[in-house]
Amino acid sequence: MARVHNFSAGPAALPLPVLEEIQQELVDYRGCGMSVLEMSHRSQAYAQIIDDAEATLRRIIGIPDTYRVLFLQGGATLQFAGIPLNLMRRGRAGYVVSGHFAKLAWQEAARYGDARMLATSEDTGFDRIPDLSRIREQARDLDYVYICQNNTIFGTMFHALPDTGDTPLVADVSSCFLSMPLDIERYGLVYAGAQKNAGPAGVTVVIVREDLIGEGPALECCPTYMSYRRQADAKSMMNTPNTFGIYVCGKVFRWVEQQGGLKAMAQTNSEKARILYDVLDASEVFRPFAEPASRSIANVTFRCATPELDAAFIEGARGRGIEGVKAHRLTGGMRASIYNAVSLDGVKALAAYMQDFEESRRSN
Ligand SMILES: *Cc1c(COP(=O)(O)O)cnc(C)c1O
């Protein structure tokens, strides 16, 4: 078996013990005589799987009973609509446009109400988190303030949450979910597409403060599927959920717990990020993309002086068993996504390759 060092931004690396456990259980799930893939979502065995997944997630994050946990489909993208449909009760919300996905969310929300851009870093190519010193004042009388906490494409991250006063904070945490502790009570709602750090594609975890979902969605036109109220009442089983995806997420949650939980994850992830940023800061060949104060611990973005050099770096990585380092087309260059399942050894292998590449360029 040859496994590569997978730095893909998502779908992304999963922990090997999780994959192996799935493999073992795949054909006959714990004596049920059938696979989870073949099992009714209304069966006893499946009820146990989804309940366990939720309970484990509640333990590792520390989610109080005042919040509901939903396992939905449609990716993070469907939540761009789901959030205004459910939460825009007064018809106005504020958006911090710190990257591509934040901008898409803002544009989608504008279809349903007054979606105000509170701050943006687009003028500097989304290389930083914008200044948010006025946010508390701006947030007054809004239904919510929306942020994308880790900007997957640009490699930037909020290192402090904005102070929105009494206005609920809503965050897309897709690419930093389970990478570090999450102080859930600072938020009205967080959501994450699982395929970055929590499981396979096809599951979106939504954690929402119950009082915000009230009797139902803010907007009449909200599709039944997208009603957080309905989904919460039906325990994410209003219709057939992504049964297999939720099963895999549950295993990843357990793995995180066994590794020591979110604090341990944060420690290792910070260490992994530091190794790469140290190489970048000492380099004459690579340039880090993100402003130092906004650097992500999940996605490390960088490039060389020319696209030809970038291509040579990406091509050479293959030979070292390093995959997935080509960046998104919006930035070009390279991106190393160093999610939980990417090991310290994998990051050291990438750092060693970067240093060798640098040597070879300097001696040219
Ligand atoms: C990947 C990603 C998305 C889009 O996710 P889909 O599941 O493909 O819709 C949105 N936001 C962030 C922060 C992401 O990383």
Coordinates of C-alpha atoms and ligand atoms in Angstrom, one line a residue:
M1 CA 0.0 0.0 0.0
A2 CA 1.4 3.3 -1.0
R3 CA -0.3 6.4 0.4
V4 CA 0.9 9.8 -0.7
H5 CA 1.1 13.0 1.4
N6 CA -2.2 14.6 0.4
F7 CA -2.3 18.4 0.7
S8 CA -5.6 18.7 -1.2
A9 CA -7.9 21.5 -0.1
G10 CA -11.0 19.3 -0.2
P11 CA -12.1 16.6 -0.6
A12 CA -9.0 16.0 1.5
A13 CA -7.0 13.5 3.5
L14 CA -8.9 11.3 5.9
P15 CA -7.2 9.6 8.9
L16 CA -5.9 6.2 7.8
P17 CA -7.3 4.4 10.9
V18 CA -10.8 5.7 9.9
L19 CA -10.4 4.4 6.3
E20 CA -9.3 1.0 7.6
E21 CA -12.2 0.8 10.0
I22 CA -14.6 1.6 7.3
Q23 CA -13.0 -1.1 5.1
Q24 CA -13.4 -3.7 7.8
E25 CA -17.0 -2.8 8.4
L26 CA -18.0 -2.2 4.8
V27 CA -19.5 -5.5 3.7
D28 CA -21.1 -6.6 7.0
Y29 CA -21.6 -3.7 9.5
R30 CA -21.1 -5.2 13.0
G31 CA -23.0 -8.4 12.3
C32 CA -26.0 -6.7 10.6
G33 CA -25.4 -8.7 7.5
M34 CA -25.4 -5.7 5.4
S35 CA -23.3 -2.6 4.6
V36 CA -24.1 0.9 6.0
L37 CA -24.4 1.7 2.3
E38 CA -27.4 -0.6 2.1
M39 CA -29.1 0.2 5.4
S40 CA -32.3 2.0 5.9
H41 CA -31.9 5.4 7.5
R42 CA -34.9 4.5 9.7
S43 CA -33.2 1.3 11.1
Q44 CA -32.1 0.9 14.7
A45 CA -28.5 0.4 13.6
Y46 CA -28.5 3.6 11.7
A47 CA -30.2 5.6 14.5
Q48 CA -27.3 4.5 16.7
I49 CA -24.8 5.7 14.0
I50 CA -26.2 9.2 13.7
D51 CA -26.9 9.6 17.4
D52 CA -23.3 8.6 18.1
A53 CA -21.9 11.0 15.6
E54 CA -23.9 13.9 17.1
A55 CA -23.0 12.9 20.7
T56 CA -19.3 12.7 19.8
L57 CA -19.3 16.0 18.1
R58 CA -21.1 17.6 21.1
R59 CA -18.4 16.2 23.4
I60 CA -15.4 17.3 21.4
I61 CA -16.6 20.9 20.8
G62 CA -18.6 21.2 24.0
I63 CA -21.9 22.1 22.5
P64 CA -24.6 22.9 25.0
D65 CA -28.3 21.8 24.7
T66 CA -29.3 25.3 23.6
Y67 CA -27.7 24.5 20.2
R68 CA -28.9 22.1 17.6
V69 CA -26.7 20.0 15.4
L70 CA -27.8 19.3 11.8
F71 CA -26.3 17.0 9.2
L72 CA -27.4 18.4 5.8
Q73 CA -26.6 18.0 2.1
G74 CA -26.0 20.5 -0.6
G75 CA -22.5 21.5 0.6
A76 CA -21.5 24.7 2.2
T77 CA -22.9 26.5 -0.9
L78 CA -26.5 25.6 -0.1
Q79 CA -26.1 27.3 3.3
F80 CA -25.3 30.6 1.5
A81 CA -29.0 30.6 0.9
G82 CA -30.1 28.7 4.0
I83 CA -28.7 31.3 6.3
P84 CA -30.7 34.3 5.0
L85 CA -33.8 32.2 4.4
N86 CA -33.8 31.2 8.0
L87 CA -32.3 34.1 9.9
M88 CA -33.2 37.3 8.0
R89 CA -36.1 38.2 10.2
R90 CA -35.8 41.9 9.8
G91 CA -34.5 41.6 6.3
R92 CA -30.9 42.9 6.8
A93 CA -27.6 41.3 7.6
G94 CA -23.9 42.3 7.4
Y95 CA -21.2 40.4 5.5
V96 CA -17.5 40.5 5.9
V97 CA -16.2 39.8 2.4
S98 CA -12.8 38.3 3.1
G99 CA -12.5 35.9 0.2
H100 CA -14.2 34.0 -2.6
F101 CA -16.7 32.0 -0.6
A102 CA -17.6 35.0 1.6
K103 CA -18.3 37.0 -1.5
L104 CA -20.5 34.2 -2.9
A105 CA -22.4 34.0 0.4
W106 CA -22.9 37.8 0.4
Q107 CA -24.2 37.7 -3.2
E108 CA -26.5 34.9 -2.5
A109 CA -27.9 36.6 0.6
A110 CA -28.6 39.8 -1.5
R111 CA -31.2 37.7 -3.4
Y112 CA -33.3 37.5 -0.2
G113 CA -32.8 40.8 1.6
D114 CA -30.6 43.7 2.4
A115 CA -27.1 42.1 2.6
R116 CA -24.6 44.8 3.5
M117 CA -20.9 44.5 2.9
L118 CA -19.4 45.6 6.2
A119 CA -15.8 45.2 5.2
T120 CA -13.7 43.7 2.5
S121 CA -10.1 43.0 1.6
E122 CA -10.8 42.5 -2.1
D123 CA -8.7 45.6 -2.9
T124 CA -5.6 43.9 -1.7
G125 CA -6.5 40.6 -3.4
F126 CA -8.0 39.0 -0.3
D127 CA -4.5 38.7 1.2
R128 CA -5.7 39.6 4.7
I129 CA -8.7 39.8 7.1
P130 CA -10.1 43.3 6.7
D131 CA -10.1 45.8 9.6
L132 CA -13.1 45.2 11.7
S133 CA -12.8 47.9 14.3
R134 CA -16.2 49.4 13.4
I135 CA -18.1 46.2 13.4
R136 CA -19.9 46.5 16.7
E137 CA -21.5 49.8 15.6
Q138 CA -22.2 48.5 12.1
A139 CA -23.8 45.3 13.5
R140 CA -26.5 47.2 15.4
D141 CA -30.0 46.2 14.2
L142 CA -28.8 43.5 11.8
D143 CA -30.2 40.0 11.9
Y144 CA -26.7 38.6 11.9
V145 CA -23.1 39.3 11.0
Y146 CA -21.5 36.8 8.6
I147 CA -17.9 35.8 8.4
C148 CA -15.9 33.1 6.6
Q149 CA -13.5 32.2 9.4
N150 CA -10.9 30.5 7.3
N151 CA -10.5 31.6 3.7
T152 CA -9.5 28.3 2.1
I153 CA -8.4 29.7 -1.2
F154 CA -6.3 32.6 0.0
G155 CA -5.0 31.0 3.2
T156 CA -6.1 33.7 5.6
M157 CA -7.9 33.2 8.9
F158 CA -9.6 35.3 11.6
H159 CA -7.3 35.1 14.7
A160 CA -9.9 36.9 16.8
L161 CA -13.6 36.9 16.4
P162 CA -15.3 40.3 15.7
D163 CA -17.3 41.8 18.5
T164 CA -20.8 42.0 17.1
G165 CA -22.5 43.0 20.4
D166 CA -25.9 41.4 20.7
T167 CA -26.1 40.6 17.0
P168 CA -25.5 36.9 16.3
L169 CA -22.3 36.0 14.6
V170 CA -22.7 33.5 11.8
A171 CA -19.5 31.7 10.5
D172 CA -18.5 29.5 7.6
V173 CA -15.9 27.3 9.4
S174 CA -15.7 24.7 6.6
S175 CA -11.9 24.7 6.4
C176 CA -11.1 25.2 10.1
F177 CA -13.8 23.1 11.7
L178 CA -12.2 20.7 14.2
S179 CA -8.8 22.2 13.6
M180 CA -8.9 24.0 16.9
P181 CA -11.3 24.7 19.8
L182 CA -14.5 26.3 18.8
D183 CA -16.1 28.6 21.5
I184 CA -19.6 27.8 20.2
E185 CA -21.4 30.3 22.5
R186 CA -19.7 33.1 20.7
Y187 CA -21.8 32.3 17.6
G188 CA -25.4 32.1 16.6
L189 CA -24.6 29.6 13.9
V190 CA -21.6 27.9 12.4
Y191 CA -21.5 25.5 9.5
A192 CA -18.9 23.4 7.7
G193 CA -18.8 21.4 4.6
A194 CA -17.4 18.1 5.9
Q195 CA -15.0 17.4 3.0
K196 CA -12.3 19.8 4.3
N197 CA -11.6 18.4 7.7
A198 CA -14.5 16.4 9.1
G199 CA -15.3 13.6 6.6
P200 CA -16.3 13.0 3.0
A201 CA -18.0 15.3 0.5
G202 CA -21.8 15.4 0.8
V203 CA -22.3 16.3 4.4
T204 CA -22.6 19.8 5.8
V205 CA -22.7 20.2 9.6
V206 CA -24.8 23.1 10.9
I207 CA -24.7 24.1 14.5
V208 CA -27.3 26.7 15.4
R209 CA -28.6 28.3 18.5
E210 CA -32.1 27.1 18.9
D211 CA -33.7 30.4 19.7
L212 CA -32.6 31.7 16.3
I213 CA -34.6 29.1 14.4
G214 CA -37.8 29.9 16.4
E215 CA -41.0 28.5 15.0
G216 CA -39.6 28.4 11.5
P217 CA -37.6 30.1 8.8
A218 CA -37.6 33.9 8.4
L219 CA -38.8 33.8 4.8
E220 CA -42.0 32.1 3.6
C221 CA -40.2 31.0 0.4
C222 CA -37.7 28.9 2.3
P223 CA -37.7 25.4 0.8
T224 CA -38.9 22.8 3.4
Y225 CA -35.6 21.0 3.1
M226 CA -33.8 24.2 4.1
S227 CA -35.9 24.9 7.2
Y228 CA -33.5 24.5 10.1
R229 CA -36.6 24.2 12.3
R230 CA -37.9 21.2 10.3
Q231 CA -34.5 19.6 10.1
A232 CA -33.9 20.0 13.8
D233 CA -37.3 18.6 14.7
A234 CA -36.7 15.6 12.3
K235 CA -33.1 15.2 13.7
S236 CA -31.7 15.7 10.2
M237 CA -33.9 12.9 8.9
M238 CA -36.7 14.8 7.3
N239 CA -35.7 12.9 4.1
T240 CA -32.9 10.5 3.4
P241 CA -29.7 12.0 4.8
N242 CA -26.3 11.2 3.4
T243 CA -26.2 8.0 5.5
F244 CA -22.7 6.9 4.6
G245 CA -21.2 10.4 4.8
I246 CA -22.5 10.9 8.3
Y247 CA -21.2 7.5 9.3
V248 CA -17.7 8.5 8.1
C249 CA -18.0 11.9 9.9
G250 CA -18.8 10.0 13.1
K251 CA -15.6 8.0 12.8
V252 CA -13.6 11.1 12.2
F253 CA -15.1 12.8 15.3
R254 CA -14.1 9.7 17.3
W255 CA -10.6 9.8 15.9
V256 CA -10.3 13.5 16.8
E257 CA -11.4 12.6 20.4
Q258 CA -8.9 9.8 20.6
Q259 CA -6.1 12.1 19.5
G260 CA -6.8 14.3 22.5
G261 CA -9.5 16.5 21.1
L262 CA -9.5 20.0 19.6
K263 CA -6.8 21.4 21.8
A264 CA -4.4 18.7 20.7
M265 CA -5.5 19.3 17.1
A266 CA -4.7 23.0 17.4
Q267 CA -1.3 22.3 18.9
T268 CA -0.3 20.0 16.1
N269 CA -1.8 22.2 13.4
S270 CA 0.0 25.3 14.7
E271 CA 3.3 23.3 14.7
K272 CA 2.6 22.1 11.1
A273 CA 1.9 25.7 10.0
R274 CA 4.9 27.1 11.7
I275 CA 7.2 24.7 9.9
L276 CA 5.9 25.8 6.5
Y277 CA 5.8 29.5 7.3
D278 CA 9.4 29.3 8.7
V279 CA 10.5 27.9 5.4
L280 CA 8.6 30.6 3.5
D281 CA 9.9 33.4 5.6
A282 CA 13.5 32.3 5.1
S283 CA 13.1 31.7 1.4
E284 CA 14.3 33.7 -1.6
V285 CA 12.4 31.5 -4.0
F286 CA 9.0 31.3 -2.4
R287 CA 6.7 34.1 -1.4
P288 CA 4.0 33.7 1.1
F289 CA 0.6 34.9 -0.2
A290 CA -1.1 36.0 3.1
E291 CA -0.2 38.9 5.3
P292 CA 1.6 37.5 8.4
A293 CA -1.1 38.7 10.8
S294 CA -3.9 36.9 8.8
R295 CA -2.1 33.6 8.1
S296 CA -4.2 30.4 8.2
I297 CA -3.2 27.3 10.2
A298 CA -5.2 25.2 7.7
N299 CA -4.2 26.4 4.2
V300 CA -0.7 27.7 3.6
T301 CA -0.5 29.7 0.3
F302 CA 2.6 30.7 -1.5
R303 CA 4.2 31.1 -4.9
C304 CA 7.4 31.5 -6.8
A305 CA 8.5 34.4 -8.9
T306 CA 7.0 33.0 -12.1
P307 CA 4.2 30.5 -13.1
E308 CA 6.9 28.3 -14.8
L309 CA 8.7 27.9 -11.5
D310 CA 5.4 27.1 -9.7
A311 CA 4.7 24.5 -12.4
A312 CA 8.1 23.0 -11.9
F313 CA 7.6 22.8 -8.1
I314 CA 4.2 21.2 -8.5
E315 CA 5.5 18.7 -11.0
G316 CA 8.6 17.8 -8.8
A317 CA 6.3 17.2 -5.8
R318 CA 4.8 14.2 -7.5
G319 CA 8.1 12.4 -7.5
R320 CA 8.3 12.8 -3.7
G321 CA 4.8 11.5 -3.0
I322 CA 3.5 15.0 -2.4
E323 CA 0.1 15.6 -4.0
G324 CA -2.5 18.4 -4.0
V325 CA -0.2 21.4 -3.7
K326 CA -1.5 23.2 -6.8
A327 CA -3.4 26.3 -5.6
H328 CA -6.9 27.4 -6.6
R329 CA -7.0 29.2 -10.0
L330 CA -7.9 32.5 -8.3
T331 CA -4.5 32.8 -6.6
G332 CA -2.3 30.6 -8.7
G333 CA 0.9 29.2 -7.2
M334 CA 0.7 26.7 -4.4
R335 CA -1.4 25.8 -1.4
A336 CA -0.7 23.2 1.2
S337 CA -3.8 22.3 3.1
I338 CA -2.7 20.8 6.4
Y339 CA -5.9 19.6 7.9
N340 CA -6.0 17.2 10.9
A341 CA -5.4 14.1 8.9
V342 CA -2.2 15.5 7.3
S343 CA 0.6 14.3 9.6
L344 CA 3.5 16.2 11.0
D345 CA 5.7 13.8 9.0
G346 CA 3.9 14.7 5.8
V347 CA 4.4 18.4 6.5
K348 CA 8.1 17.8 7.2
A349 CA 8.4 16.0 3.9
L350 CA 6.9 19.0 2.1
A351 CA 9.2 21.4 4.0
A352 CA 12.2 19.3 3.0
Y353 CA 11.1 19.3 -0.6
M354 CA 10.7 23.1 -0.5
Q355 CA 14.2 23.5 0.9
D356 CA 15.7 21.2 -1.8
F357 CA 13.8 23.0 -4.5
E358 CA 15.2 26.3 -3.1
E359 CA 18.7 25.0 -3.1
S360 CA 18.4 23.7 -6.7
R361 CA 17.1 27.1 -7.8
R362 CA 19.8 29.1 -6.0
S363 CA 22.6 27.0 -7.5
N364 CA 21.2 27.5 -11.0
Ligands
LIG1 C1 -15.0 24.5 0.2 C2 -15.6 25.7 0.8 C3 -16.9 26.1 0.5 C4 -17.7 25.4 -0.6 O1 -18.1 24.2 -0.2 P1 -19.1 23.2 -1.0 O2 -19.3 22.1 0.0 O3 -18.3 22.8 -2.2 O4 -20.3 24.0 -1.3 C5 -17.4 27.2 1.2 N1 -16.7 27.8 2.1 C6 -15.5 27.4 2.5 C7 -14.8 28.2 3.6 C8 -14.9 26.3 1.9 O5 -13.7 26.0 2.2

